[in-house]
């Protein structure tokens, strides 16, 4: 049935166009022979096609456009005609003889246009006449198009200021009246469309096709059922809305309308119509139209009036979108130039908007949460643009939001997205997180988010800090910040929240770690307070989080140690300050200890060694010794993986080598232990390398560094023994001698100490090693090892280059034969 | 002309939040042919970031690196040069040039790139060149005080390598350059 309808429409449209064109042809022929009467007759017939009720708005428009084109040509003829035969007044009379009212009115408007142009009568009279007479068409679709035609032909003939049609009799007021009246009538027609075709109606303008009247009586669309019918109606209405809105557009173009006229006449009249028509489609569209079409300065000055209309609209109107649109426009206006800002203050824009929103929300208690948040979001954007310095306004909005949210429990879905956007806005605007931290209601809003969204928000906050590279500088602010992001810092009470993907969790915690790096204050006391505050918060994180959050804190503390250490050196008097290295080391010790609850011995060991070195730089021998002890305990008891042991041991040896604060006893104990560990590593090559690394423990290049040549040699010899054992093992287990690399490495170490002046290293021992390597490499059971060959070659080259150096070096190396 | 970026010891996120903005804006993808990284990135994000600058990424393991699969040492041949890469915490004493020279001999390379001390160094000795690009983020180091963020860009052209060091000092990027020439196709 429906598809039949569409097909039929096509047929009718085609028929209509055909009829129109045929009559147009005759009309033009009559015009060519200057036969006015015939021309008018045919034009009337042509226009009769527009009397149809058959067509949907879309199709009617097509027909209308054809008629429009023809009427333009007719108008051109009329312009010339008036100079030749009958006068324009006569013509005006003549066209009123047309049989049917619709063609009559179209022709009248056409002639009227020429009439106005001729200036033989005041524009306002003609316009008034026309706009009144159009009342004759009460059919919505036909009436809308007719009045649209009127609007179009009259556009450039309005008695505006500076127009040629202005005069003593014609003023801007007349133009305004005309347009307003046309607008009002058009709106009424448009609204009436909603209730059209509810049953057979008596019609003043008869339908063209007799059969069609029968269909009409039933109401073709009545067969669709009420819901579909309504939908269809609304769709058709939407297609036509621009016809109505055009009038407002015309109004906005009238130059003579100044603020006063707008405020006192134009806007009230428009709003009156909008409110009284009680149609939600119209109200929504027209409110939006008004906001878009008229200048922002005007809106500011008429804010109360405009907002006053809002509560009077139908409850089903989406007032939120309208208000949001208004606020957005005003925000952009404020952003466009700084000079307009005082205006906002003067009209108390914020207060009015705030009230309006409050009223709307109160009036619609069923408004879904995300709707209210959208409104507040728009207001927030507005405030951030217009009154960025008024934190109290921002806080107020947040507070209003909190009261709206209270009692709703945690939110879901759309609402959370809106709230995240809502909360992110101040962060983006105020690049300094300090300001956002001052908003007392901010954390309260966060309370209403579910855990996942809380985390999302926390991430947003951290990202904002990282992006703006702001440093958070007091312990209080740090505390407030960590409260805000507590979703990341610890497990929230709701517990058992969704298992987080491991990678995501790592990323999240690394984020927190980076945040810790952004906390800084020049004043050591404050910095220490910050460190303590952070410590307090991250301690609540539990074993999962500690490995991520403790290291950055440790390093912050170590950096602080360095700062106060150099200050201590400068300031000789005893200060009562609590930010002393000792105090900080205590905190460091306690903090690293907590890692044992996880446990992460590798990490803890590294951190202990770092602290030991820092203590060494402060000359705090007992503290450094304590850290070393802790590190050793971890090595002995917790680190059992071979590879991990090797790395840990190098760190121990490397750190120990640099210690200068230890007395002989302590140093001996630690060194002895280190060499012991080295010899007990699992794999022989590892043992060998660690042991010869230990040789450096006995030789420090510093001025008063230890230089115990004997013990160096002892280490090297021990390493040699281990290397030999390794070779033998290889012979036994693999049937070939293992790589000679270890020997070459030891040879290099001999050369190292020889060069440094260790008298215990003799030329003979070096020579012996060289021969050993050479023999091993040439032996039958040797496995070919190009890397070892290259290593040996470069070592030989090194010796040669030393010999070539001249001076004491050359002398020293001279005896070595290669 | 082959551009090689030598960078390392970023220590993100333990000791530094991020690369300095000025460095980030200089390091754009597509300009560099190789990246050699001494280690201690420490997290995957940094690895991915470096990979995005250049797909040819070589990393050796630092003691804080999250990924334990990086090798202890690595050798790469670029043009006429053999480069060796090692984090350096394994070479005791830390930062000692003679010990590093031994490693260089062991790896049999012309240029040894190492880190750990967070202090930029470019040193030529008879057998080759030792380069330490320092810490790209200026991270805290127990070995070095007052670390300035730095990295190294090597321009390898035939037998010549120009070493550009970029240092961020008081908010400004300062560039210095050092020339090295190989005398023959054998090791220097």
PDB file of N, CA and C in Angstrom, chain A residues 15-89:
ATOM      1  N   UNK A  15       2.875  14.385 -13.664  1.00  0.00           N
ATOM      2  CA  UNK A  15       1.702  14.978 -14.305  1.00  0.00           C
ATOM      3  C   UNK A  15       1.637  16.471 -14.020  1.00  0.00           C
ATOM      4  N   UNK A  16       1.900  16.803 -12.747  1.00  0.00           N
ATOM      5  CA  UNK A  16       1.846  18.215 -12.356  1.00  0.00           C
ATOM      6  C   UNK A  16       2.842  19.041 -13.146  1.00  0.00           C
ATOM      7  N   UNK A  17       4.077  18.503 -13.238  1.00  0.00           N
ATOM      8  CA  UNK A  17       5.108  19.251 -13.964  1.00  0.00           C
ATOM      9  C   UNK A  17       4.712  19.402 -15.422  1.00  0.00           C
ATOM     10  N   UNK A  18       4.169  18.325 -15.977  1.00  0.00           N
ATOM     11  CA  UNK A  18       3.766  18.386 -17.394  1.00  0.00           C
ATOM     12  C   UNK A  18       2.730  19.465 -17.600  1.00  0.00           C
ATOM     13  N   UNK A  19       1.715  19.466 -16.719  1.00  0.00           N
ATOM     14  CA  UNK A  19       0.657  20.470 -16.825  1.00  0.00           C
ATOM     15  C   UNK A  19       1.236  21.876 -16.710  1.00  0.00           C
ATOM     16  N   UNK A  20       2.141  22.013 -15.756  1.00  0.00           N
ATOM     17  CA  UNK A  20       2.750  23.320 -15.518  1.00  0.00           C
ATOM     18  C   UNK A  20       3.492  23.797 -16.753  1.00  0.00           C
ATOM     19  N   UNK A  21       4.270  22.912 -17.302  1.00  0.00           N
ATOM     20  CA  UNK A  21       5.104  23.313 -18.425  1.00  0.00           C
ATOM     21  C   UNK A  21       4.246  23.649 -19.642  1.00  0.00           C
ATOM     22  N   UNK A  22       3.192  22.879 -19.799  1.00  0.00           N
ATOM     23  CA  UNK A  22       2.341  23.146 -20.945  1.00  0.00           C
ATOM     24  C   UNK A  22       1.745  24.546 -20.852  1.00  0.00           C
ATOM     25  N   UNK A  23       1.220  24.850 -19.673  1.00  0.00           N
ATOM     26  CA  UNK A  23       0.627  26.172 -19.504  1.00  0.00           C
ATOM     27  C   UNK A  23       1.661  27.273 -19.590  1.00  0.00           C
ATOM     28  N   UNK A  24       2.834  26.964 -19.134  1.00  0.00           N
ATOM     29  CA  UNK A  24       3.895  27.969 -19.198  1.00  0.00           C
ATOM     30  C   UNK A  24       4.210  28.295 -20.645  1.00  0.00           C
ATOM     31  N   UNK A  25       4.194  27.257 -21.447  1.00  0.00           N
ATOM     32  CA  UNK A  25       4.464  27.458 -22.869  1.00  0.00           C
ATOM     33  C   UNK A  25       3.469  28.432 -23.476  1.00  0.00           C
ATOM     34  N   UNK A  26       2.201  28.176 -23.183  1.00  0.00           N
ATOM     35  CA  UNK A  26       1.186  29.060 -23.720  1.00  0.00           C
ATOM     36  C   UNK A  26       1.309  30.455 -23.143  1.00  0.00           C
ATOM     37  N   UNK A  27       1.688  30.489 -21.889  1.00  0.00           N
ATOM     38  CA  UNK A  27       1.829  31.786 -21.231  1.00  0.00           C
ATOM     39  C   UNK A  27       2.901  32.604 -21.929  1.00  0.00           C
ATOM     40  N   UNK A  28       3.998  31.976 -22.209  1.00  0.00           N
ATOM     41  CA  UNK A  28       5.092  32.710 -22.854  1.00  0.00           C
ATOM     42  C   UNK A  28       4.716  33.174 -24.248  1.00  0.00           C
ATOM     43  N   UNK A  29       3.951  32.277 -24.911  1.00  0.00           N
ATOM     44  CA  UNK A  29       3.512  32.675 -26.252  1.00  0.00           C
ATOM     45  C   UNK A  29       2.653  33.911 -26.171  1.00  0.00           C
ATOM     46  N   UNK A  30       1.787  33.927 -25.155  1.00  0.00           N
ATOM     47  CA  UNK A  30       0.920  35.104 -24.997  1.00  0.00           C
ATOM     48  C   UNK A  30       1.753  36.335 -24.667  1.00  0.00           C
ATOM     49  N   UNK A  31       2.773  36.144 -23.840  1.00  0.00           N
ATOM     50  CA  UNK A  31       3.601  37.285 -23.478  1.00  0.00           C
ATOM     51  C   UNK A  31       4.323  37.835 -24.692  1.00  0.00           C
ATOM     52  N   UNK A  32       4.766  36.908 -25.517  1.00  0.00           N
ATOM     53  CA  UNK A  32       5.489  37.365 -26.704  1.00  0.00           C
ATOM     54  C   UNK A  32       4.608  38.247 -27.572  1.00  0.00           C
ATOM     55  N   UNK A  33       3.326  37.935 -27.586  1.00  0.00           N
ATOM     56  CA  UNK A  33       2.442  38.800 -28.396  1.00  0.00           C
ATOM     57  C   UNK A  33       1.790  39.877 -27.549  1.00  0.00           C
ATOM     58  N   UNK A  34       2.417  40.105 -26.337  1.00  0.00           N
ATOM     59  CA  UNK A  34       1.921  41.142 -25.433  1.00  0.00           C
ATOM     60  C   UNK A  34       0.459  40.996 -25.092  1.00  0.00           C
ATOM     61  N   UNK A  35       0.003  39.774 -25.071  1.00  0.00           N
ATOM     62  CA  UNK A  35      -1.395  39.532 -24.750  1.00  0.00           C
ATOM     63  C   UNK A  35      -1.495  39.274 -23.256  1.00  0.00           C
ATOM     64  N   UNK A  36      -1.742  40.376 -22.548  1.00  0.00           N
ATOM     65  CA  UNK A  36      -1.751  40.281 -21.083  1.00  0.00           C
ATOM     66  C   UNK A  36      -2.834  39.341 -20.606  1.00  0.00           C
ATOM     67  N   UNK A  37      -3.996  39.492 -21.147  1.00  0.00           N
ATOM     68  CA  UNK A  37      -5.118  38.709 -20.640  1.00  0.00           C
ATOM     69  C   UNK A  37      -4.840  37.217 -20.752  1.00  0.00           C
ATOM     70  N   UNK A  38      -4.395  36.842 -21.945  1.00  0.00           N
ATOM     71  CA  UNK A  38      -4.120  35.423 -22.132  1.00  0.00           C
ATOM     72  C   UNK A  38      -2.971  34.956 -21.232  1.00  0.00           C
ATOM     73  N   UNK A  39      -1.989  35.831 -21.158  1.00  0.00           N
ATOM     74  CA  UNK A  39      -0.835  35.477 -20.321  1.00  0.00           C
ATOM     75  C   UNK A  39      -1.284  35.187 -18.897  1.00  0.00           C
ATOM     76  N   UNK A  40      -2.144  36.065 -18.422  1.00  0.00           N
ATOM     77  CA  UNK A  40      -2.622  35.868 -17.046  1.00  0.00           C
ATOM     78  C   UNK A  40      -3.452  34.598 -16.944  1.00  0.00           C
ATOM     79  N   UNK A  41      -4.242  34.358 -17.984  1.00  0.00           N
ATOM     80  CA  UNK A  41      -5.088  33.160 -17.928  1.00  0.00           C
ATOM     81  C   UNK A  41      -4.226  31.910 -17.823  1.00  0.00           C
ATOM     82  N   UNK A  42      -3.223  31.866 -18.701  1.00  0.00           N
ATOM     83  CA  UNK A  42      -2.396  30.661 -18.704  1.00  0.00           C
ATOM     84  C   UNK A  42      -1.542  30.556 -17.452  1.00  0.00           C
ATOM     85  N   UNK A  43      -1.101  31.707 -16.957  1.00  0.00           N
ATOM     86  CA  UNK A  43      -0.287  31.650 -15.739  1.00  0.00           C
ATOM     87  C   UNK A  43      -1.129  31.147 -14.576  1.00  0.00           C
ATOM     88  N   UNK A  44      -2.390  31.572 -14.557  1.00  0.00           N
ATOM     89  CA  UNK A  44      -3.274  31.091 -13.482  1.00  0.00           C
ATOM     90  C   UNK A  44      -3.445  29.586 -13.577  1.00  0.00           C
ATOM     91  N   UNK A  45      -3.620  29.121 -14.805  1.00  0.00           N
ATOM     92  CA  UNK A  45      -3.773  27.682 -14.986  1.00  0.00           C
ATOM     93  C   UNK A  45      -2.503  26.945 -14.567  1.00  0.00           C
ATOM     94  N   UNK A  46      -1.395  27.548 -14.940  1.00  0.00           N
ATOM     95  CA  UNK A  46      -0.116  26.944 -14.576  1.00  0.00           C
ATOM     96  C   UNK A  46       0.002  26.810 -13.065  1.00  0.00           C
ATOM     97  N   UNK A  47      -0.383  27.904 -12.396  1.00  0.00           N
ATOM     98  CA  UNK A  47      -0.223  27.910 -10.942  1.00  0.00           C
ATOM     99  C   UNK A  47      -1.217  26.981 -10.258  1.00  0.00           C
ATOM    100  N   UNK A  48      -2.253  26.624 -10.974  1.00  0.00           N
ATOM    101  CA  UNK A  48      -3.244  25.731 -10.377  1.00  0.00           C
ATOM    102  C   UNK A  48      -2.640  24.378 -10.017  1.00  0.00           C
ATOM    103  N   UNK A  49      -1.583  24.033 -10.695  1.00  0.00           N
ATOM    104  CA  UNK A  49      -0.948  22.758 -10.343  1.00  0.00           C
ATOM    105  C   UNK A  49      -0.517  22.744  -8.892  1.00  0.00           C
ATOM    106  N   UNK A  50      -0.231  23.945  -8.375  1.00  0.00           N
ATOM    107  CA  UNK A  50       0.232  24.032  -6.995  1.00  0.00           C
ATOM    108  C   UNK A  50      -0.902  23.836  -5.999  1.00  0.00           C
ATOM    109  N   UNK A  51      -2.108  23.674  -6.512  1.00  0.00           N
ATOM    110  CA  UNK A  51      -3.228  23.496  -5.593  1.00  0.00           C
ATOM    111  C   UNK A  51      -3.333  22.060  -5.115  1.00  0.00           C
ATOM    112  N   UNK A  52      -2.455  21.206  -5.580  1.00  0.00           N
ATOM    113  CA  UNK A  52      -2.579  19.786  -5.257  1.00  0.00           C
ATOM    114  C   UNK A  52      -2.326  19.493  -3.769  1.00  0.00           C
ATOM    115  N   UNK A  53      -3.001  18.450  -3.292  1.00  0.00           N
ATOM    116  CA  UNK A  53      -2.695  17.968  -1.933  1.00  0.00           C
ATOM    117  C   UNK A  53      -2.017  16.605  -2.013  1.00  0.00           C
ATOM    118  N   UNK A  54      -1.737  16.222  -3.244  1.00  0.00           N
ATOM    119  CA  UNK A  54      -1.241  14.883  -3.480  1.00  0.00           C
ATOM    120  C   UNK A  54       0.164  14.645  -2.966  1.00  0.00           C
ATOM    121  N   UNK A  55       0.935  15.721  -2.998  1.00  0.00           N
ATOM    122  CA  UNK A  55       2.373  15.519  -2.897  1.00  0.00           C
ATOM    123  C   UNK A  55       2.918  15.727  -1.484  1.00  0.00           C
ATOM    124  N   UNK A  56       3.984  14.979  -1.210  1.00  0.00           N
ATOM    125  CA  UNK A  56       4.707  15.206   0.045  1.00  0.00           C
ATOM    126  C   UNK A  56       5.504  16.493  -0.099  1.00  0.00           C
ATOM    127  N   UNK A  57       5.943  17.050   1.007  1.00  0.00           N
ATOM    128  CA  UNK A  57       6.660  18.324   0.941  1.00  0.00           C
ATOM    129  C   UNK A  57       7.824  18.294  -0.036  1.00  0.00           C
ATOM    130  N   UNK A  58       8.530  17.173  -0.013  1.00  0.00           N
ATOM    131  CA  UNK A  58       9.707  17.055  -0.868  1.00  0.00           C
ATOM    132  C   UNK A  58       9.331  17.211  -2.340  1.00  0.00           C
ATOM    133  N   UNK A  59       8.271  16.529  -2.732  1.00  0.00           N
ATOM    134  CA  UNK A  59       7.859  16.569  -4.139  1.00  0.00           C
ATOM    135  C   UNK A  59       7.204  17.897  -4.458  1.00  0.00           C
ATOM    136  N   UNK A  60       6.436  18.405  -3.513  1.00  0.00           N
ATOM    137  CA  UNK A  60       5.770  19.686  -3.731  1.00  0.00           C
ATOM    138  C   UNK A  60       6.806  20.742  -4.030  1.00  0.00           C
ATOM    139  N   UNK A  61       7.916  20.645  -3.320  1.00  0.00           N
ATOM    140  CA  UNK A  61       9.003  21.599  -3.508  1.00  0.00           C
ATOM    141  C   UNK A  61       9.505  21.595  -4.945  1.00  0.00           C
ATOM    142  N   UNK A  62       9.593  20.423  -5.506  1.00  0.00           N
ATOM    143  CA  UNK A  62      10.062  20.342  -6.902  1.00  0.00           C
ATOM    144  C   UNK A  62       9.107  21.092  -7.823  1.00  0.00           C
ATOM    145  N   UNK A  63       7.836  20.860  -7.604  1.00  0.00           N
ATOM    146  CA  UNK A  63       6.818  21.528  -8.415  1.00  0.00           C
ATOM    147  C   UNK A  63       6.895  23.026  -8.220  1.00  0.00           C
ATOM    148  N   UNK A  64       7.019  23.389  -6.953  1.00  0.00           N
ATOM    149  CA  UNK A  64       7.077  24.799  -6.594  1.00  0.00           C
ATOM    150  C   UNK A  64       8.230  25.491  -7.302  1.00  0.00           C
ATOM    151  N   UNK A  65       9.394  24.833  -7.337  1.00  0.00           N
ATOM    152  CA  UNK A  65      10.570  25.464  -7.937  1.00  0.00           C
ATOM    153  C   UNK A  65      10.356  25.747  -9.410  1.00  0.00           C
ATOM    154  N   UNK A  66       9.652  24.841 -10.083  1.00  0.00           N
ATOM    155  CA  UNK A  66       9.387  25.095 -11.500  1.00  0.00           C
ATOM    156  C   UNK A  66       8.499  26.311 -11.649  1.00  0.00           C
ATOM    157  N   UNK A  67       7.480  26.341 -10.812  1.00  0.00           N
ATOM    158  CA  UNK A  67       6.568  27.485 -10.871  1.00  0.00           C
ATOM    159  C   UNK A  67       7.331  28.759 -10.574  1.00  0.00           C
ATOM    160  N   UNK A  68       8.181  28.664  -9.617  1.00  0.00           N
ATOM    161  CA  UNK A  68       8.967  29.826  -9.210  1.00  0.00           C
ATOM    162  C   UNK A  68       9.759  30.374 -10.392  1.00  0.00           C
ATOM    163  N   UNK A  69      10.419  29.475 -11.119  1.00  0.00           N
ATOM    164  CA  UNK A  69      11.212  29.924 -12.267  1.00  0.00           C
ATOM    165  C   UNK A  69      10.341  30.669 -13.262  1.00  0.00           C
ATOM    166  N   UNK A  70       9.162  30.098 -13.527  1.00  0.00           N
ATOM    167  CA  UNK A  70       8.286  30.729 -14.500  1.00  0.00           C
ATOM    168  C   UNK A  70       7.834  32.091 -14.010  1.00  0.00           C
ATOM    169  N   UNK A  71       7.553  32.176 -12.719  1.00  0.00           N
ATOM    170  CA  UNK A  71       7.084  33.443 -12.156  1.00  0.00           C
ATOM    171  C   UNK A  71       8.154  34.523 -12.251  1.00  0.00           C
ATOM    172  N   UNK A  72       9.396  34.094 -12.146  1.00  0.00           N
ATOM    173  CA  UNK A  72      10.473  35.079 -12.291  1.00  0.00           C
ATOM    174  C   UNK A  72      10.426  35.714 -13.668  1.00  0.00           C
ATOM    175  N   UNK A  73      10.226  34.834 -14.636  1.00  0.00           N
ATOM    176  CA  UNK A  73      10.183  35.359 -16.004  1.00  0.00           C
ATOM    177  C   UNK A  73       8.986  36.271 -16.176  1.00  0.00           C
ATOM    178  N   UNK A  74       7.903  35.859 -15.575  1.00  0.00           N
ATOM    179  CA  UNK A  74       6.699  36.687 -15.635  1.00  0.00           C
ATOM    180  C   UNK A  74       6.956  38.046 -15.025  1.00  0.00           C
ATOM    181  N   UNK A  75       7.649  38.039 -13.925  1.00  0.00           N
ATOM    182  CA  UNK A  75       7.933  39.295 -13.224  1.00  0.00           C
ATOM    183  C   UNK A  75       8.736  40.223 -14.117  1.00  0.00           C
ATOM    184  N   UNK A  76       9.730  39.645 -14.796  1.00  0.00           N
ATOM    185  CA  UNK A  76      10.546  40.477 -15.687  1.00  0.00           C
ATOM    186  C   UNK A  76       9.665  41.138 -16.735  1.00  0.00           C
ATOM    187  N   UNK A  77       8.738  40.355 -17.248  1.00  0.00           N
ATOM    188  CA  UNK A  77       7.821  40.893 -18.249  1.00  0.00           C
ATOM    189  C   UNK A  77       6.980  42.027 -17.654  1.00  0.00           C
ATOM    190  N   UNK A  78       6.479  41.782 -16.431  1.00  0.00           N
ATOM    191  CA  UNK A  78       5.639  42.790 -15.786  1.00  0.00           C
ATOM    192  C   UNK A  78       6.382  44.099 -15.623  1.00  0.00           C
ATOM    193  N   UNK A  79       7.658  43.972 -15.318  1.00  0.00           N
ATOM    194  CA  UNK A  79       8.435  45.197 -15.133  1.00  0.00           C
ATOM    195  C   UNK A  79       8.415  46.038 -16.398  1.00  0.00           C
ATOM    196  N   UNK A  80       8.609  45.351 -17.511  1.00  0.00           N
ATOM    197  CA  UNK A  80       8.629  46.100 -18.777  1.00  0.00           C
ATOM    198  C   UNK A  80       7.215  46.501 -19.161  1.00  0.00           C
ATOM    199  N   UNK A  81       6.287  45.643 -18.926  1.00  0.00           N
ATOM    200  CA  UNK A  81       4.898  45.896 -19.292  1.00  0.00           C
ATOM    201  C   UNK A  81       4.422  47.227 -18.698  1.00  0.00           C
ATOM    202  N   UNK A  82       4.789  47.420 -17.486  1.00  0.00           N
ATOM    203  CA  UNK A  82       4.276  48.617 -16.830  1.00  0.00           C
ATOM    204  C   UNK A  82       4.758  49.890 -17.509  1.00  0.00           C
ATOM    205  N   UNK A  83       5.794  49.727 -18.248  1.00  0.00           N
ATOM    206  CA  UNK A  83       6.228  50.924 -18.974  1.00  0.00           C
ATOM    207  C   UNK A  83       5.498  51.086 -20.282  1.00  0.00           C
ATOM    208  N   UNK A  84       4.883  49.969 -20.699  1.00  0.00           N
ATOM    209  CA  UNK A  84       4.217  50.058 -22.010  1.00  0.00           C
ATOM    210  C   UNK A  84       2.718  50.244 -21.902  1.00  0.00           C
ATOM    211  N   UNK A  85       2.015  49.175 -21.654  1.00  0.00           N
ATOM    212  CA  UNK A  85       0.550  49.340 -21.707  1.00  0.00           C
ATOM    213  C   UNK A  85      -0.036  49.698 -20.351  1.00  0.00           C
ATOM    214  N   UNK A  86      -0.648  48.763 -19.661  1.00  0.00           N
ATOM    215  CA  UNK A  86      -1.412  49.176 -18.489  1.00  0.00           C
ATOM    216  C   UNK A  86      -0.483  49.518 -17.330  1.00  0.00           C
ATOM    217  N   UNK A  87      -1.008  50.285 -16.421  1.00  0.00           N
ATOM    218  CA  UNK A  87      -0.167  50.690 -15.288  1.00  0.00           C
ATOM    219  C   UNK A  87      -0.096  49.560 -14.286  1.00  0.00           C
ATOM    220  N   UNK A  88       0.759  49.748 -13.369  1.00  0.00           N
ATOM    221  CA  UNK A  88       0.966  48.675 -12.410  1.00  0.00           C
ATOM    222  C   UNK A  88      -0.249  48.505 -11.511  1.00  0.00           C
ATOM    223  N   UNK A  89      -0.881  49.624 -11.235  1.00  0.00           N
ATOM    224  CA  UNK A  89      -2.074  49.548 -10.384  1.00  0.00           C
ATOM    225  C   UNK A  89      -3.162  48.762 -11.079  1.00  0.00           C
TER     226      UNK A  89
END
